[in-house]
Amino acid sequence: MDRYAVVGNPVEHSLSPVIHGEFARQAGERILYEKLLAPLDAFDETVAGFFAASGRGVNVTVPFKEQAAKWVQRLEGDAVSAGVVNTIVDRDGAWVGFNTDGVGLVRDITVNQERSLEGRRVLLLGAGGAARGVVRPLLAQNPAELTVANRGVAKAQALVAALEDWARETRCGACALDEVTGEFDVVINATSAGLAGRGDLLAATSVRGAFCYDLVYAAGAAQTPFCAWATGAGAGAVSDGLGMLVEQAAEAFRLWRGVRPATAEVMALLRRR
Ligand code: ATR
């Protein structure tokens, strides 16, 4: 059986084995998908060891996505500009790094949730690895406006400066989180503030009536801190990132196996868990 794994630290609670197990069942593919705990200072050795032991592909999760971009021999697709890798593919003996997070996010918003991003005013919170991983696919949807807001404004400015070549009709701007003004149609949280329980990242007026999306997901029926705050602040609708998780996995599965699995059934299964 072909072996795959998700590498992270921690990795115990990863849903990826369940998701890929379902995809494989659905597609009639026989694969083995494991969790691989890498010591914080030994990502390279852990992944190299997995491939040496006939591993065929790897998903990368926190905190190794930037390290993975350095470790691979080549970057392709969105990983090139993002410098962040969540999927490694063995292409004829070369380790190639991809980023499927952005495609997963856009697919969850536009296909699963049937919300167009074209012509919309989009506010992206955060300018770290997670934000860099999704920003180009967001721009490809041709929003009217893309504002990147970060606690430290210099990082937001650097991210936006790197985007200029990709923006077509989109007006791009950068500012500090506490300086966000104006109204938005879509607000996407790509900060890691939720890990520390923080959801109140900006003025309530900026999310009023907006569709608010959190890249992270909450277990069971709970809301993420950002979704809970946005709901209270008068957001038009909120969504956590469970759909994105399933969609980025589907894209990784396609890169590995050449088949794009259907996602609705898996999403329903995870929501019931
Ligand atoms: P990730 O890979 O999750 O993006 P990262 O690259 O360390 O992790 O980036 C974390 C992001 O969350 C950054 O945009 C960070 O803002 P700063 O660049 O100003 O540090 C943001 N972040 C983390 N904790 C935050 C908090 N309590 N409030 C607001 N933003 C926060």
CSV table of C-alpha atoms and ligand atoms in Angstrom, one decimal:
chain,number,residue,atom,x,y,z
A,1,MET,CA,0.0,0.0,0.0
A,2,ASP,CA,1.2,3.5,-0.7
A,3,ARG,CA,2.1,5.4,2.5
A,4,TYR,CA,1.3,9.0,3.2
A,5,ALA,CA,1.5,11.1,6.4
A,6,VAL,CA,0.7,14.4,8.0
A,7,VAL,CA,3.8,15.8,9.8
A,8,GLY,CA,3.4,18.3,12.6
A,9,ASN,CA,4.0,19.0,16.3
A,10,PRO,CA,1.6,18.4,17.8
A,11,VAL,CA,-0.2,16.1,15.4
A,12,GLU,CA,-2.2,13.9,17.6
A,13,HIS,CA,-5.5,15.7,16.9
A,14,SER,CA,-5.1,16.0,13.2
A,15,LEU,CA,-8.2,15.0,11.2
A,16,SER,CA,-6.2,14.4,8.0
A,17,PRO,CA,-6.0,10.6,8.5
A,18,VAL,CA,-9.8,10.4,8.7
A,19,ILE,CA,-10.3,12.7,5.7
A,20,HIS,CA,-7.8,10.9,3.4
A,21,GLY,CA,-9.0,7.5,4.6
A,22,GLU,CA,-12.5,8.5,3.4
A,23,PHE,CA,-11.2,9.9,0.1
A,24,ALA,CA,-9.4,6.7,-0.5
A,25,ARG,CA,-12.4,4.6,0.3
A,26,GLN,CA,-14.6,6.7,-1.9
A,27,ALA,CA,-12.1,6.5,-4.8
A,28,GLY,CA,-11.4,2.8,-4.3
A,29,GLU,CA,-7.7,3.6,-3.8
A,30,ARG,CA,-5.6,1.6,-1.3
A,31,ILE,CA,-3.5,4.0,0.8
A,32,LEU,CA,-2.1,4.1,4.3
A,33,TYR,CA,-2.2,7.5,5.9
A,34,GLU,CA,-0.4,8.1,9.2
A,35,LYS,CA,0.3,10.8,11.7
A,36,LEU,CA,4.0,11.6,12.0
A,37,LEU,CA,5.2,13.6,15.1
A,38,ALA,CA,8.4,15.5,14.2
A,39,PRO,CA,10.6,16.9,17.0
A,40,LEU,CA,10.6,20.7,16.8
A,41,ASP,CA,14.2,20.7,15.7
A,42,ALA,CA,14.1,17.6,13.4
A,43,PHE,CA,11.5,18.2,10.7
A,44,ASP,CA,14.1,17.5,7.9
A,45,GLU,CA,15.3,14.2,9.3
A,46,THR,CA,11.8,13.0,10.1
A,47,VAL,CA,10.4,13.7,6.6
A,48,ALA,CA,13.5,12.4,4.8
A,49,GLY,CA,13.2,9.2,6.9
A,50,PHE,CA,9.6,8.8,5.9
A,51,PHE,CA,10.4,9.1,2.2
A,52,ALA,CA,13.4,6.8,2.6
A,53,ALA,CA,11.0,4.2,4.1
A,54,SER,CA,8.9,4.3,0.9
A,55,GLY,CA,6.6,7.2,1.9
A,56,ARG,CA,4.9,8.6,-1.2
A,57,GLY,CA,3.7,12.0,0.0
A,58,VAL,CA,3.3,14.2,3.1
A,59,ASN,CA,1.0,16.9,4.4
A,60,VAL,CA,2.7,19.5,6.5
A,61,THR,CA,1.0,21.2,9.4
A,62,VAL,CA,1.9,23.6,12.3
A,63,PRO,CA,4.7,24.6,12.9
A,64,PHE,CA,6.6,23.3,9.9
A,65,LYS,CA,5.1,24.8,6.8
A,66,GLU,CA,7.9,27.3,6.2
A,67,GLN,CA,10.6,24.8,7.1
A,68,ALA,CA,9.0,22.5,4.5
A,69,ALA,CA,9.4,25.1,1.8
A,70,LYS,CA,13.1,25.2,2.6
A,71,TRP,CA,13.5,21.4,2.6
A,72,VAL,CA,11.9,20.5,-0.7
A,73,GLN,CA,13.9,20.5,-3.9
A,74,ARG,CA,11.4,22.6,-5.9
A,75,LEU,CA,8.3,24.7,-5.2
A,76,GLU,CA,5.3,24.7,-7.5
A,77,GLY,CA,2.0,26.6,-7.8
A,78,ASP,CA,1.0,28.9,-5.0
A,79,ALA,CA,3.9,27.7,-2.9
A,80,VAL,CA,6.4,29.6,-5.1
A,81,SER,CA,5.2,33.1,-4.0
A,82,ALA,CA,4.0,32.0,-0.5
A,83,GLY,CA,7.2,30.3,0.6
A,84,VAL,CA,4.9,28.0,2.6
A,85,VAL,CA,4.3,24.4,1.9
A,86,ASN,CA,1.5,22.1,3.1
A,87,THR,CA,1.8,19.3,0.6
A,88,ILE,CA,5.0,17.4,-0.5
A,89,VAL,CA,4.8,15.2,-3.6
A,90,ASP,CA,7.5,12.8,-4.8
A,91,ARG,CA,7.8,13.6,-8.5
A,92,ASP,CA,10.2,11.0,-10.0
A,93,GLY,CA,12.5,11.1,-7.0
A,94,ALA,CA,12.4,14.9,-6.5
A,95,TRP,CA,10.5,16.3,-3.5
A,96,VAL,CA,8.2,19.1,-4.7
A,97,GLY,CA,6.4,21.5,-2.4
A,98,PHE,CA,2.8,22.7,-3.1
A,99,ASN,CA,0.4,24.9,-1.1
A,100,THR,CA,-3.2,23.8,-1.4
A,101,ASP,CA,-4.5,25.9,1.5
A,102,GLY,CA,-5.5,28.9,-0.7
A,103,VAL,CA,-7.3,26.7,-3.3
A,104,GLY,CA,-9.0,25.0,-0.4
A,105,LEU,CA,-10.2,28.3,1.2
A,106,VAL,CA,-11.5,29.7,-2.1
A,107,ARG,CA,-13.2,26.5,-3.0
A,108,ASP,CA,-15.0,26.3,0.4
A,109,ILE,CA,-16.2,29.9,0.1
A,110,THR,CA,-17.1,30.0,-3.6
A,111,VAL,CA,-18.3,26.4,-4.2
A,112,ASN,CA,-19.4,24.9,-0.9
A,113,GLN,CA,-20.8,28.1,0.5
A,114,GLU,CA,-21.7,29.6,-2.9
A,115,ARG,CA,-20.3,33.1,-2.1
A,116,SER,CA,-18.6,34.9,-4.9
A,117,LEU,CA,-15.4,36.9,-4.1
A,118,GLU,CA,-15.4,38.7,-7.4
A,119,GLY,CA,-15.9,42.5,-7.0
A,120,ARG,CA,-16.1,42.1,-3.2
A,121,ARG,CA,-14.3,44.1,-0.6
A,122,VAL,CA,-12.1,41.6,1.2
A,123,LEU,CA,-10.2,42.2,4.5
A,124,LEU,CA,-7.5,39.6,5.4
A,125,LEU,CA,-6.4,39.6,9.0
A,126,GLY,CA,-2.8,38.5,9.6
A,127,ALA,CA,0.4,38.6,7.5
A,128,GLY,CA,2.2,35.4,8.7
A,129,GLY,CA,2.6,32.1,6.9
A,130,ALA,CA,-1.2,31.3,6.9
A,131,ALA,CA,-2.0,34.6,5.3
A,132,ARG,CA,0.8,34.2,2.7
A,133,GLY,CA,-0.5,30.8,1.8
A,134,VAL,CA,-4.0,32.0,0.8
A,135,VAL,CA,-3.4,35.5,-0.6
A,136,ARG,CA,-2.7,34.7,-4.2
A,137,PRO,CA,-5.7,32.4,-4.8
A,138,LEU,CA,-7.8,35.1,-3.1
A,139,LEU,CA,-6.5,37.7,-5.6
A,140,ALA,CA,-7.2,35.3,-8.5
A,141,GLN,CA,-10.9,35.7,-7.7
A,142,ASN,CA,-10.6,39.3,-8.6
A,143,PRO,CA,-12.0,41.1,-5.5
A,144,ALA,CA,-12.6,44.8,-5.9
A,145,GLU,CA,-10.4,45.4,-2.8
A,146,LEU,CA,-8.0,43.4,-0.7
A,147,THR,CA,-6.8,45.0,2.5
A,148,VAL,CA,-4.3,43.1,4.6
A,149,ALA,CA,-4.4,44.1,8.3
A,150,ASN,CA,-1.8,43.0,10.7
A,151,ARG,CA,-0.8,43.8,14.3
A,152,GLY,CA,2.6,44.7,13.1
A,153,VAL,CA,1.9,46.9,10.0
A,154,ALA,CA,5.4,46.4,8.4
A,155,LYS,CA,4.6,42.8,7.7
A,156,ALA,CA,1.3,43.6,6.1
A,157,GLN,CA,3.0,46.2,3.9
A,158,ALA,CA,5.6,43.7,2.8
A,159,LEU,CA,3.0,41.2,2.0
A,160,VAL,CA,1.0,43.7,-0.1
A,161,ALA,CA,4.2,44.9,-1.9
A,162,ALA,CA,4.9,41.4,-3.0
A,163,LEU,CA,1.4,41.1,-4.5
A,164,GLU,CA,1.5,43.9,-6.9
A,165,ASP,CA,2.3,41.7,-9.9
A,166,TRP,CA,-0.7,39.5,-9.2
A,167,ALA,CA,-3.4,42.2,-8.6
A,168,ARG,CA,-5.4,42.9,-11.7
A,169,GLU,CA,-8.3,45.2,-11.0
A,170,THR,CA,-8.0,44.7,-7.2
A,171,ARG,CA,-7.1,47.7,-5.1
A,172,CYS,CA,-4.6,46.4,-2.5
A,173,GLY,CA,-3.8,48.1,0.8
A,174,ALA,CA,-2.1,47.4,4.1
A,175,CYS,CA,-2.7,48.7,7.6
A,176,ALA,CA,-2.5,47.9,11.3
A,177,LEU,CA,-5.3,45.9,12.9
A,178,ASP,CA,-6.2,48.8,15.1
A,179,GLU,CA,-6.4,51.2,12.2
A,180,VAL,CA,-8.8,49.3,10.0
A,181,THR,CA,-11.6,51.5,8.9
A,182,GLY,CA,-14.4,51.2,6.3
A,183,GLU,CA,-16.8,48.4,5.5
A,184,PHE,CA,-16.1,44.9,4.0
A,185,ASP,CA,-18.1,42.2,2.4
A,186,VAL,CA,-15.7,39.4,3.5
A,187,VAL,CA,-13.4,39.3,6.5
A,188,ILE,CA,-10.9,36.4,6.7
A,189,ASN,CA,-9.0,35.7,9.9
A,190,ALA,CA,-5.5,34.3,9.2
A,191,THR,CA,-3.9,35.3,12.5
A,192,SER,CA,-3.0,32.8,15.2
A,193,ALA,CA,-4.6,34.9,17.9
A,194,GLY,CA,-7.4,32.3,18.4
A,195,LEU,CA,-4.8,29.9,19.8
A,196,ALA,CA,-4.6,32.2,22.8
A,197,GLY,CA,-8.3,32.5,22.9
A,198,ARG,CA,-8.5,36.0,21.2
A,199,GLY,CA,-11.2,36.7,18.7
A,200,ASP,CA,-11.7,40.5,19.1
A,201,LEU,CA,-9.1,41.6,16.6
A,202,LEU,CA,-10.5,44.8,15.3
A,203,ALA,CA,-13.4,47.3,15.6
A,204,ALA,CA,-16.8,45.8,15.4
A,205,THR,CA,-17.9,48.2,12.7
A,206,SER,CA,-15.5,46.5,10.2
A,207,VAL,CA,-17.3,43.2,10.4
A,208,ARG,CA,-20.9,44.4,10.6
A,209,GLY,CA,-22.9,42.6,8.0
A,210,ALA,CA,-19.8,40.9,6.6
A,211,PHE,CA,-19.2,37.2,5.9
A,212,CYS,CA,-16.5,36.3,8.4
A,213,TYR,CA,-14.3,33.3,7.8
A,214,ASP,CA,-11.8,31.8,10.2
A,215,LEU,CA,-9.0,29.7,8.8
A,216,VAL,CA,-9.1,27.5,11.9
A,217,TYR,CA,-11.9,25.2,12.9
A,218,ALA,CA,-13.5,24.4,16.2
A,219,ALA,CA,-14.3,21.0,17.6
A,220,GLY,CA,-17.9,19.9,17.7
A,221,ALA,CA,-20.5,22.5,18.0
A,222,ALA,CA,-18.2,25.1,19.6
A,223,GLN,CA,-17.3,28.4,17.7
A,224,THR,CA,-13.8,29.6,17.2
A,225,PRO,CA,-13.0,32.8,19.2
A,226,PHE,CA,-13.1,34.9,16.0
A,227,CYS,CA,-16.4,33.4,14.8
A,228,ALA,CA,-17.9,33.9,18.3
A,229,TRP,CA,-16.7,37.5,18.5
A,230,ALA,CA,-17.8,38.3,14.9
A,231,THR,CA,-21.3,36.9,15.6
A,232,GLY,CA,-21.6,39.2,18.6
A,233,ALA,CA,-20.3,42.1,16.6
A,234,GLY,CA,-23.0,41.8,14.0
A,235,ALA,CA,-21.4,39.8,11.2
A,236,GLY,CA,-23.8,38.8,8.4
A,237,ALA,CA,-22.6,35.1,8.6
A,238,VAL,CA,-19.6,33.3,10.0
A,239,SER,CA,-17.8,30.1,9.0
A,240,ASP,CA,-14.9,28.2,10.5
A,241,GLY,CA,-12.2,26.5,8.4
A,242,LEU,CA,-13.4,22.9,8.5
A,243,GLY,CA,-14.5,23.1,4.9
A,244,MET,CA,-11.1,24.6,3.9
A,245,LEU,CA,-9.4,21.7,5.7
A,246,VAL,CA,-11.3,19.2,3.7
A,247,GLU,CA,-10.8,21.1,0.4
A,248,GLN,CA,-7.1,21.5,0.8
A,249,ALA,CA,-6.9,17.8,1.6
A,250,ALA,CA,-8.9,17.0,-1.6
A,251,GLU,CA,-6.4,19.1,-3.6
A,252,ALA,CA,-3.5,17.3,-2.0
A,253,PHE,CA,-5.1,13.9,-2.8
A,254,ARG,CA,-5.5,15.0,-6.4
A,255,LEU,CA,-1.8,15.9,-6.6
A,256,TRP,CA,-0.8,12.5,-5.2
A,257,ARG,CA,-3.3,10.2,-6.8
A,258,GLY,CA,-4.6,12.1,-9.9
A,259,VAL,CA,-8.2,11.8,-8.7
A,260,ARG,CA,-10.1,14.7,-7.1
A,261,PRO,CA,-12.4,13.2,-4.4
A,262,ALA,CA,-15.9,14.6,-3.7
A,263,THR,CA,-15.9,16.4,-0.4
A,264,ALA,CA,-19.5,16.9,0.7
A,265,GLU,CA,-19.8,13.5,2.3
A,266,VAL,CA,-16.6,13.9,4.3
A,267,MET,CA,-17.6,17.3,5.4
A,268,ALA,CA,-20.9,16.0,6.7
A,269,LEU,CA,-19.1,13.1,8.5
A,270,LEU,CA,-16.7,15.5,10.3
A,271,ARG,CA,-19.5,17.8,11.3
A,272,ARG,CA,-21.3,14.9,13.0
A,273,ARG,CA,-18.2,13.9,14.9
B,1,ATR,P1,0.9,31.3,11.0
B,1,ATR,O1,1.8,30.3,10.3
B,1,ATR,O2,-0.2,30.7,11.8
B,1,ATR,O3,0.5,32.4,10.1
B,1,ATR,P2,2.9,33.1,12.0
B,1,ATR,O4,3.6,33.1,10.7
B,1,ATR,O5,3.7,33.1,13.3
B,1,ATR,O6,1.9,31.9,12.1
B,1,ATR,O7,1.9,34.4,12.0
B,1,ATR,C1,1.0,34.6,13.0
B,1,ATR,C2,0.1,35.8,12.6
B,1,ATR,O8,-0.9,36.0,13.6
B,1,ATR,C3,0.8,37.1,12.5
B,1,ATR,O9,0.1,37.9,11.5
B,1,ATR,C4,0.6,37.7,13.9
B,1,ATR,O10,0.7,39.1,13.9
B,1,ATR,P3,2.2,39.8,14.1
B,1,ATR,O11,2.9,39.7,12.8
B,1,ATR,O12,1.9,41.3,14.4
B,1,ATR,O13,2.9,39.1,15.2
B,1,ATR,C5,-0.8,37.3,14.2
B,1,ATR,N1,-1.1,37.3,15.6
B,1,ATR,C6,-0.6,36.4,16.5
B,1,ATR,N2,-1.1,36.7,17.7
B,1,ATR,C7,-1.9,37.7,17.6
B,1,ATR,C8,-2.7,38.5,18.5
B,1,ATR,N3,-2.9,38.2,19.8
B,1,ATR,N4,-3.4,39.6,18.0
B,1,ATR,C9,-3.3,39.9,16.7
B,1,ATR,N5,-2.6,39.2,15.8
B,1,ATR,C10,-1.9,38.2,16.2
